[in-house]
GROMACS .gro file of C-alpha atoms in nm:
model
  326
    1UNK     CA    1  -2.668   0.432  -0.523
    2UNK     CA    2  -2.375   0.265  -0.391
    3UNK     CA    3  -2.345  -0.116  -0.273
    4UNK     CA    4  -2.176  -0.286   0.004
    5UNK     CA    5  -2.004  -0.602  -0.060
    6UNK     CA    6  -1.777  -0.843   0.145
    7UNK     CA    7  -1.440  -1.025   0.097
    8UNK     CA    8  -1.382  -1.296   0.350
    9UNK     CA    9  -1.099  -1.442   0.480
   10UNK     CA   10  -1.157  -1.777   0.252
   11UNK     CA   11  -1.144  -1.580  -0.048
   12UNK     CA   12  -0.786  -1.576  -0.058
   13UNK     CA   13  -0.502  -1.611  -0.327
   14UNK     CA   14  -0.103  -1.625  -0.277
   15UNK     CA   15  -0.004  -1.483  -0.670
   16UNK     CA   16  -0.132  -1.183  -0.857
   17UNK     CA   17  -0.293  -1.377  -1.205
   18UNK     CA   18  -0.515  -1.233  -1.442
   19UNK     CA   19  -0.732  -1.568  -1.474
   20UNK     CA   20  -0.843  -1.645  -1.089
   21UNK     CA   21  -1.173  -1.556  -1.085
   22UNK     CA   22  -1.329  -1.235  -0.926
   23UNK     CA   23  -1.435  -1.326  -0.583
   24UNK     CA   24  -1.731  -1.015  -0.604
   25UNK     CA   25  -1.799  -0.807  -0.844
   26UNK     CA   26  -1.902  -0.479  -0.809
   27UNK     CA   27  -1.998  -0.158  -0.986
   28UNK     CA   28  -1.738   0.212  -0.945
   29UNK     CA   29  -1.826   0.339  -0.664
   30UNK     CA   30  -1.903   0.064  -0.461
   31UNK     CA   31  -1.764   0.017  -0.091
   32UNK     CA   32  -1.583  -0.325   0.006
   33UNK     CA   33  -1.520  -0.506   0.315
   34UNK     CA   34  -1.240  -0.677   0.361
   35UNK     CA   35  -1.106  -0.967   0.684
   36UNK     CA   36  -0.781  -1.069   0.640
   37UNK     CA   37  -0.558  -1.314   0.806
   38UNK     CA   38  -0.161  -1.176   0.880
   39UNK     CA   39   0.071  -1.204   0.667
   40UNK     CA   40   0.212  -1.555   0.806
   41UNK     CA   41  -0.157  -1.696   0.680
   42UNK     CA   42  -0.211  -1.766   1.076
   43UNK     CA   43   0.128  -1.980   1.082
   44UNK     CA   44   0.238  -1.728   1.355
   45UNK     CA   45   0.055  -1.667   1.670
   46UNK     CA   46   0.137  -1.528   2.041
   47UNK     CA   47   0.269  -1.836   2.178
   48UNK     CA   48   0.485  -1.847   1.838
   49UNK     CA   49   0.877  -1.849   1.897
   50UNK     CA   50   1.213  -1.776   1.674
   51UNK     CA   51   1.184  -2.112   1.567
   52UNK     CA   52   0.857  -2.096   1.473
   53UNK     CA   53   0.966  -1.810   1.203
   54UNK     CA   54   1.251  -2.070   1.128
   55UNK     CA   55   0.994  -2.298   0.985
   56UNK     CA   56   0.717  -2.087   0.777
   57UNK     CA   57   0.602  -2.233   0.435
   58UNK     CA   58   0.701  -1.938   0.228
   59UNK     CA   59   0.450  -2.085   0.002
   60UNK     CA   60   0.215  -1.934   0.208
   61UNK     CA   61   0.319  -1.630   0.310
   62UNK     CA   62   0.185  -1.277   0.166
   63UNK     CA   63  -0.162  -1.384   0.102
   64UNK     CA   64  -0.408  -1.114  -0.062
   65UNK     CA   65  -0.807  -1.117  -0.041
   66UNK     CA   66  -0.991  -1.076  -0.374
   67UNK     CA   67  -0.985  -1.067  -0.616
   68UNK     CA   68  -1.282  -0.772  -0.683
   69UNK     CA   69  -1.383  -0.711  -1.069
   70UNK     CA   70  -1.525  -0.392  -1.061
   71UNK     CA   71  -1.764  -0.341  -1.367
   72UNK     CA   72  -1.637  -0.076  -1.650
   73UNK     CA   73  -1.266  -0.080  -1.535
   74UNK     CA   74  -1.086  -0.164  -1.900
   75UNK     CA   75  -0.694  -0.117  -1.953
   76UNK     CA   76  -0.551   0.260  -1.923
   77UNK     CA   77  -0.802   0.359  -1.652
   78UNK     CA   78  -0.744   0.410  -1.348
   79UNK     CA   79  -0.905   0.269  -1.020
   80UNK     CA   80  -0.934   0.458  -0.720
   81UNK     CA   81  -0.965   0.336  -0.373
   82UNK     CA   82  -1.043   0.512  -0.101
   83UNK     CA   83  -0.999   0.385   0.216
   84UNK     CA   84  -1.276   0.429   0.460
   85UNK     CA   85  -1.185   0.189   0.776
   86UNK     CA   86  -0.940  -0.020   0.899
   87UNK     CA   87  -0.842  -0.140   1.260
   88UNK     CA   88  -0.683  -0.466   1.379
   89UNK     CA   89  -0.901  -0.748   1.434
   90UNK     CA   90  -0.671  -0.913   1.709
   91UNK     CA   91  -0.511  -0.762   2.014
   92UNK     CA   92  -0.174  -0.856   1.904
   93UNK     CA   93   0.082  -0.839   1.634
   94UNK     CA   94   0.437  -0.978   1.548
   95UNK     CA   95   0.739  -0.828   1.379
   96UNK     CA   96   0.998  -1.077   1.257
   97UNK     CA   97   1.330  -1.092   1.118
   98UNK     CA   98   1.321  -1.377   0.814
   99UNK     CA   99   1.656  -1.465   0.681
  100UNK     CA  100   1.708  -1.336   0.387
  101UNK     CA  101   1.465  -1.079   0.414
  102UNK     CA  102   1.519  -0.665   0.480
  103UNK     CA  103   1.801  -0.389   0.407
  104UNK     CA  104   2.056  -0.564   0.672
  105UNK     CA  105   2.009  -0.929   0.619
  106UNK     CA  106   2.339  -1.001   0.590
  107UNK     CA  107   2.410  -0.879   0.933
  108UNK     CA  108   2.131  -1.036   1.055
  109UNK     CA  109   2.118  -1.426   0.959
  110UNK     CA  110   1.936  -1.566   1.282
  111UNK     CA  111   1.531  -1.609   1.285
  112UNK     CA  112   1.368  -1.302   1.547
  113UNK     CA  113   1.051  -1.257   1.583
  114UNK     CA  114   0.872  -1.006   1.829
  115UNK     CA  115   0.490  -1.058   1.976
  116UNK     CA  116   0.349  -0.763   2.049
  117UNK     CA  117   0.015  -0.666   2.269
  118UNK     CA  118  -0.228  -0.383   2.100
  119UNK     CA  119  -0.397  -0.169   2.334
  120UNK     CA  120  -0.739  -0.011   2.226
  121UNK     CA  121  -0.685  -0.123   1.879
  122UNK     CA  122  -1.060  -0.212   1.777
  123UNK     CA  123  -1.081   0.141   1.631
  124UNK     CA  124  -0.760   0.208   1.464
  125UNK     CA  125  -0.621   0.395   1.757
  126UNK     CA  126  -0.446   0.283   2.031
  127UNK     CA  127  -0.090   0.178   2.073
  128UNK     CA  128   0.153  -0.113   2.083
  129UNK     CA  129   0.355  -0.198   2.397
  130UNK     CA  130   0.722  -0.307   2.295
  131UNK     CA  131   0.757  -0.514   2.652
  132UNK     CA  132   0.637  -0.441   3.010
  133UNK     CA  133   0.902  -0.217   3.143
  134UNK     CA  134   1.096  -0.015   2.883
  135UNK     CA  135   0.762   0.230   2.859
  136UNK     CA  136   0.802   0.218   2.455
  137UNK     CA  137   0.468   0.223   2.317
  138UNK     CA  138   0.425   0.280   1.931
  139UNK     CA  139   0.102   0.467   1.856
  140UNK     CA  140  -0.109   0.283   1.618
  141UNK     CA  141  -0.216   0.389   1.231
  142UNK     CA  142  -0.303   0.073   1.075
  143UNK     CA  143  -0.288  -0.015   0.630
  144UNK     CA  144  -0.252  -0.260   0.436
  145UNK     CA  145   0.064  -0.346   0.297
  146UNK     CA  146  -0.067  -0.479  -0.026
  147UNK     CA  147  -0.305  -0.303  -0.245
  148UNK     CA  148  -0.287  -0.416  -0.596
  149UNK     CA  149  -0.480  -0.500  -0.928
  150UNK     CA  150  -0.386  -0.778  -1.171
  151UNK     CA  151  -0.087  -0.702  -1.438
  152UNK     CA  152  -0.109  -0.778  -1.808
  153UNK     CA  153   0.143  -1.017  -1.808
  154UNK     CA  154   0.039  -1.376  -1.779
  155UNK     CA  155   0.097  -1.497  -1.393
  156UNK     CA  156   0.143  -1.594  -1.161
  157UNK     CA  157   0.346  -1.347  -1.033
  158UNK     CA  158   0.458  -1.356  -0.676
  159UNK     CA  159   0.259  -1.133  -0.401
  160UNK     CA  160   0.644  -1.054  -0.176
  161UNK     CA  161   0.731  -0.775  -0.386
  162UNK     CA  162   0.554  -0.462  -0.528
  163UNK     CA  163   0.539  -0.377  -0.903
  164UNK     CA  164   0.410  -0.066  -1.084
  165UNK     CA  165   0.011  -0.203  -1.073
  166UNK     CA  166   0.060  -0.189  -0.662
  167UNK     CA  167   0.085  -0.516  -0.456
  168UNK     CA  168   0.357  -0.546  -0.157
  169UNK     CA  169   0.395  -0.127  -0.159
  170UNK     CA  170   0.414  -0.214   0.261
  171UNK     CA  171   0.302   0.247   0.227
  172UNK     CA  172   0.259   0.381   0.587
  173UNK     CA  173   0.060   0.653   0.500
  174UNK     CA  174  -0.208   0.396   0.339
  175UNK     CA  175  -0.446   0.488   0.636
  176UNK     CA  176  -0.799   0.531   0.713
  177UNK     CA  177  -0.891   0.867   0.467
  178UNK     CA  178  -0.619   0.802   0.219
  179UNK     CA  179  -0.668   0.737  -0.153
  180UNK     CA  180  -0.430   0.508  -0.325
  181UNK     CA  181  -0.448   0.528  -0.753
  182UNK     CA  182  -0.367   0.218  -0.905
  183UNK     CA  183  -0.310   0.190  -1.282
  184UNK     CA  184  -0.514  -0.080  -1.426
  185UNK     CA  185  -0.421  -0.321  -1.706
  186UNK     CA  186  -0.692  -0.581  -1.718
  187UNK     CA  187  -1.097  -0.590  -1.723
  188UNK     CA  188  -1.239  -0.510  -1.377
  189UNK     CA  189  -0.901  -0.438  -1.278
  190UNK     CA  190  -0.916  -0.730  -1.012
  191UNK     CA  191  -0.830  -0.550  -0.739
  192UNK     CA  192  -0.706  -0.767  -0.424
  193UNK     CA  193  -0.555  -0.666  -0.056
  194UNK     CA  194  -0.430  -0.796   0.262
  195UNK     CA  195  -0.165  -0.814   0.478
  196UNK     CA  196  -0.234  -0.585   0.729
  197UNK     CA  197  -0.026  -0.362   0.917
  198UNK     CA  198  -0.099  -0.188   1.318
  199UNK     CA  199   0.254   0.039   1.214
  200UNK     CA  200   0.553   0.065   1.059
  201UNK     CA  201   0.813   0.333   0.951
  202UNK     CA  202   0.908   0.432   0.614
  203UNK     CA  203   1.074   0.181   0.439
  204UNK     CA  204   1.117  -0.079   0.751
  205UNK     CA  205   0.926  -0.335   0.882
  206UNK     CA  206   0.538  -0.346   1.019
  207UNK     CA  207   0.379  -0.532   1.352
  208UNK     CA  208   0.180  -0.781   1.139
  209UNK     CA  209  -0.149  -0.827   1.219
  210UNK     CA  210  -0.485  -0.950   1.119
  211UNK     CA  211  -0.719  -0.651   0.983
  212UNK     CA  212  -1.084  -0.555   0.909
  213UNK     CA  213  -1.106  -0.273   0.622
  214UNK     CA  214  -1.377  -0.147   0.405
  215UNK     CA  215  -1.254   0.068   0.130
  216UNK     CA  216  -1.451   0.251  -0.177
  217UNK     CA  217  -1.340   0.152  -0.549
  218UNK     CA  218  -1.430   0.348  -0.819
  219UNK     CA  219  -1.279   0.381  -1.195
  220UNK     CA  220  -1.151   0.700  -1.340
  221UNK     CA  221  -1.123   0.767  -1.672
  222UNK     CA  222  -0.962   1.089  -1.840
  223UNK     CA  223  -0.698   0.973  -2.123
  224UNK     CA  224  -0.490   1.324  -2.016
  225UNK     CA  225  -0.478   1.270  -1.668
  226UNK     CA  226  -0.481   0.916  -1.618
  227UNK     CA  227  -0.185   0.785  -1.842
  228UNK     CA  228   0.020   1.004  -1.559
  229UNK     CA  229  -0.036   0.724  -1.332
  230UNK     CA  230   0.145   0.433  -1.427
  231UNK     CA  231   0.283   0.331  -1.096
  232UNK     CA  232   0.105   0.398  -0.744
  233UNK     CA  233  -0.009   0.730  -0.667
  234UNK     CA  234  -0.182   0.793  -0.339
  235UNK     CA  235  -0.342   1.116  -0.141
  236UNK     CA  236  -0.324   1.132   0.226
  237UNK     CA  237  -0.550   1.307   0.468
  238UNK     CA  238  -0.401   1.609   0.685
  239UNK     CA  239  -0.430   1.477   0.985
  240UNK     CA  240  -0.182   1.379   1.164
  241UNK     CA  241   0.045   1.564   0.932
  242UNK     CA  242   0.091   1.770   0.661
  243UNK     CA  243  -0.182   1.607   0.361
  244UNK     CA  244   0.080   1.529   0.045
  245UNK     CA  245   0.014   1.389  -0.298
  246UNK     CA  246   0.241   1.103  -0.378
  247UNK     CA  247   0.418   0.964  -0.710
  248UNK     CA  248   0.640   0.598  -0.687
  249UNK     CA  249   0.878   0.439  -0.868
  250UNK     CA  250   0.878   0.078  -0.820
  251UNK     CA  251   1.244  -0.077  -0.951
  252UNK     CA  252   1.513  -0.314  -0.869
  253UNK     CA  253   1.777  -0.039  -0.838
  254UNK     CA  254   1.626   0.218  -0.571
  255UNK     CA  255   1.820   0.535  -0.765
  256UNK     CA  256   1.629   0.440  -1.055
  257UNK     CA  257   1.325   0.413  -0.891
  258UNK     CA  258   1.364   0.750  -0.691
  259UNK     CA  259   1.425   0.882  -1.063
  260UNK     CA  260   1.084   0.741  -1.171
  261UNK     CA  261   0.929   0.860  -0.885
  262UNK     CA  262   1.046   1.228  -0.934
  263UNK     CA  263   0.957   1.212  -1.346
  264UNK     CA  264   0.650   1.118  -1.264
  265UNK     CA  265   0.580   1.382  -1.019
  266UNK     CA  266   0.732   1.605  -1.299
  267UNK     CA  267   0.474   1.459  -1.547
  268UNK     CA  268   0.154   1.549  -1.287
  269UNK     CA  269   0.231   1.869  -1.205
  270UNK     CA  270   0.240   1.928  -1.621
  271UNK     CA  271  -0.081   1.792  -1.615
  272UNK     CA  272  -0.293   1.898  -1.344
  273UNK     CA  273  -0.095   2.239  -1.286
  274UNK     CA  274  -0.004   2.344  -1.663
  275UNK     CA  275   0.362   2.388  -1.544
  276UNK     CA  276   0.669   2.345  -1.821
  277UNK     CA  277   0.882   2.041  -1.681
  278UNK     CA  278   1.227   2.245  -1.581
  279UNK     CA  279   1.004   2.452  -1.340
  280UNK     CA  280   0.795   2.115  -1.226
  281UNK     CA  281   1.150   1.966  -1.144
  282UNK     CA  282   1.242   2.311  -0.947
  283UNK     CA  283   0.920   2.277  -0.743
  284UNK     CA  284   1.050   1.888  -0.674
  285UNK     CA  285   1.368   2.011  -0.525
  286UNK     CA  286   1.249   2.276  -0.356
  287UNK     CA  287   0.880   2.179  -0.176
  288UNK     CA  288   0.877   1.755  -0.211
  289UNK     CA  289   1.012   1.503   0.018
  290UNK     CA  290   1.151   1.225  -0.133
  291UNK     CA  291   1.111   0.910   0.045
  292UNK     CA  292   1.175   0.535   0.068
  293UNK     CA  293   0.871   0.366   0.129
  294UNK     CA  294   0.919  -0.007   0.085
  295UNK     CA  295   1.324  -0.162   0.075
  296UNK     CA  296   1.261  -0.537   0.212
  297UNK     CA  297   1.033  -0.723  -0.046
  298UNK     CA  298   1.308  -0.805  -0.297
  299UNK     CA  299   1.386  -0.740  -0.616
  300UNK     CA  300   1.155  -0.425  -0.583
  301UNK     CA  301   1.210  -0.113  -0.418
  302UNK     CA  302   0.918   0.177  -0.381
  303UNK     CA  303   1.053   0.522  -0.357
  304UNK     CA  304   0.794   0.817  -0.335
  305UNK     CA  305   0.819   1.167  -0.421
  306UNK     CA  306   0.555   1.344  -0.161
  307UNK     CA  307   0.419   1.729  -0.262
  308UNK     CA  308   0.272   1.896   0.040
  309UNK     CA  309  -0.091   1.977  -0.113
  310UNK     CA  310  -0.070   2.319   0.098
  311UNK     CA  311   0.152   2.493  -0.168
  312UNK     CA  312  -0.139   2.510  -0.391
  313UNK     CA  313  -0.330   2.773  -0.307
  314UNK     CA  314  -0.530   2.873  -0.593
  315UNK     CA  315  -0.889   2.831  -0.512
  316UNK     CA  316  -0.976   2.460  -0.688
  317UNK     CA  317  -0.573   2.337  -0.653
  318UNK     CA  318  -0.566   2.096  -0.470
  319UNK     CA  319  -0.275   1.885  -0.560
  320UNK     CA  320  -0.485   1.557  -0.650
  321UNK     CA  321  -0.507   1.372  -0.923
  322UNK     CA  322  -0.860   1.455  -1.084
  323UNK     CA  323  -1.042   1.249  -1.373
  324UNK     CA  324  -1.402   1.179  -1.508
  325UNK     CA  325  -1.595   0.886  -1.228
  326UNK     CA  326  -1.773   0.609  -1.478
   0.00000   0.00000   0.00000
């Protein structure tokens, strides 16, 4: 029987690192909650200004909540998490540009920052209102834009950009019913999240905002199927759109990393479909959309290759990665 377990706000961390110690443990399978400050760490707030964006501690910024050992997790498994809730916990948000930061920052030097006001947002649901008299309203669908476990490699390492083990992916399609598969290279996998998201497009830039979440963790292990995911792999529900299986590549030059993302789509579809790799690459071109998922968190860019699971339609195909629960 499952267990329910909480991560609060105070069990924070601002660095991915193998040696901080677990804040819970918990067995596969277990559910976790999670509260979670913004990204600013509460440095931003409605009253907040361009100057005030002028003056964040970067030193601060991009804290994650965790980190969760989850018992029987070992390196070349991977854990999934499922996510079961997540809403707002404020009825506001801000989007921001930092200097410095996102795909145009050289033609945009100056400190912006937007405040926004979340309508029905306890829920998940809802919408944004861009001002009060341009009638642009942004419908919600809320994630997290870091998911992550701990890498191999000694830390810290920074939380602003994403690697292949997750972190700052900043993945819209992260939402409530959608199961993110994170390769794990450490005991327990430490598995940490936060900075929440009420929307974003691919690729751009989210209305920040403090988030609730409760999401399931559980370890797979199959040697066969798991060493196919060695960067983020996630499964999205149907609704609003078409339900896809996802591969990434995370890299500092974003053709190589929409490479990576298409080989290991290539490499799945060997696996979990039998097919030989020239007609796995032919089935890339012809059903998957490739897409850019995260460009601002330098030096890292995620780039996913999406299948539509509807092309599968033997009875039992369901485009998802499958392997053996502990």
């Amino acid at each position: 029987m499952s267990s329910i377990h909480a991560v609060k706000r105070a069990h924070a961390h601002l660095a991915w690192d193998n040696s901080i110690p677990p804040a819970v443990r918990v067995h596969s399978g277990d559910t976790v909650a999670f509260d979670c400050l913004d990204a600013s760490n509460g440095q931003l707030a409605p009253a907040s200004t361009p100057a005030s964006v002028a003056a964040l501690d970067f030193a601060r910024l991009d804290q994650v909540n965790g980190p969760v050992y989850v018992e029987g997790a070992a390196p070349g498994d991977v854990l999934q998490v499922d996510v079961l809730a997540i809403a707002p916990s404020v009825p506001w948000g801000w989007s921001a540009n930092v200097p410095g930061f996102g795909l145009l920052a050289a033609d945009f030097p100056r400190p912006a920052l937007k405040i926004w006001q979340l309508h029905d947002y306890a829920h998940g649901a809802g919408y944004a209102a861009f001002d009060d008299h341009s009638g642009i309203r942004i419908p919600l669908r809320p994630f997290a834009g870091e998911m992550g476990v701990a890498r191999a490699a000694p830390g810290p390492h920074s939380t602003i950009p994403p690697y292949a083990t997750g972190g700052n992916i900043d993945t819209r399609h992260l939402t409530a019913g959608s199961t993110l598969y994170l390769p794990v290279e450490v005991p327990g996998a430490l598995f940490s999240m936060g900075d929440g998201h009420a929307a974003q497009g691919d690729g751009g830039t989210a209305i920040e905002t403090s988030i609730r979440a409760s999401v399931r963790l559980t370890v797979l292990k199959h040697p066969a199927r798991t060493a196919v995911v060695n960067t983020p792999h996630f499964s999205t529900p149907a609704a609003p759109a078409q339900a896809y299986y996802c591969t990434t590549g995370v890299d500092p030059d974003i053709r190589e990393a929409a490479r990576a993302a298409v080989r290991h789509m290539i490499a799945l579809l060997a696996v979990e479909h039998g097919l030989e790799r020239e007609d796995a690459y032919i089935l890339c071109s012809v059903a998957g959309d490739l897409r850019m998922h995260e460009v601002v968190d330098m030096p890292n860019y995620v780039i996913g290759m999406m299948m539509p699971k509807s092309i599968f339609t033997k009875p039992g195909q369901t485009g998802v990665l499958s392997a053996t629960h502990v």
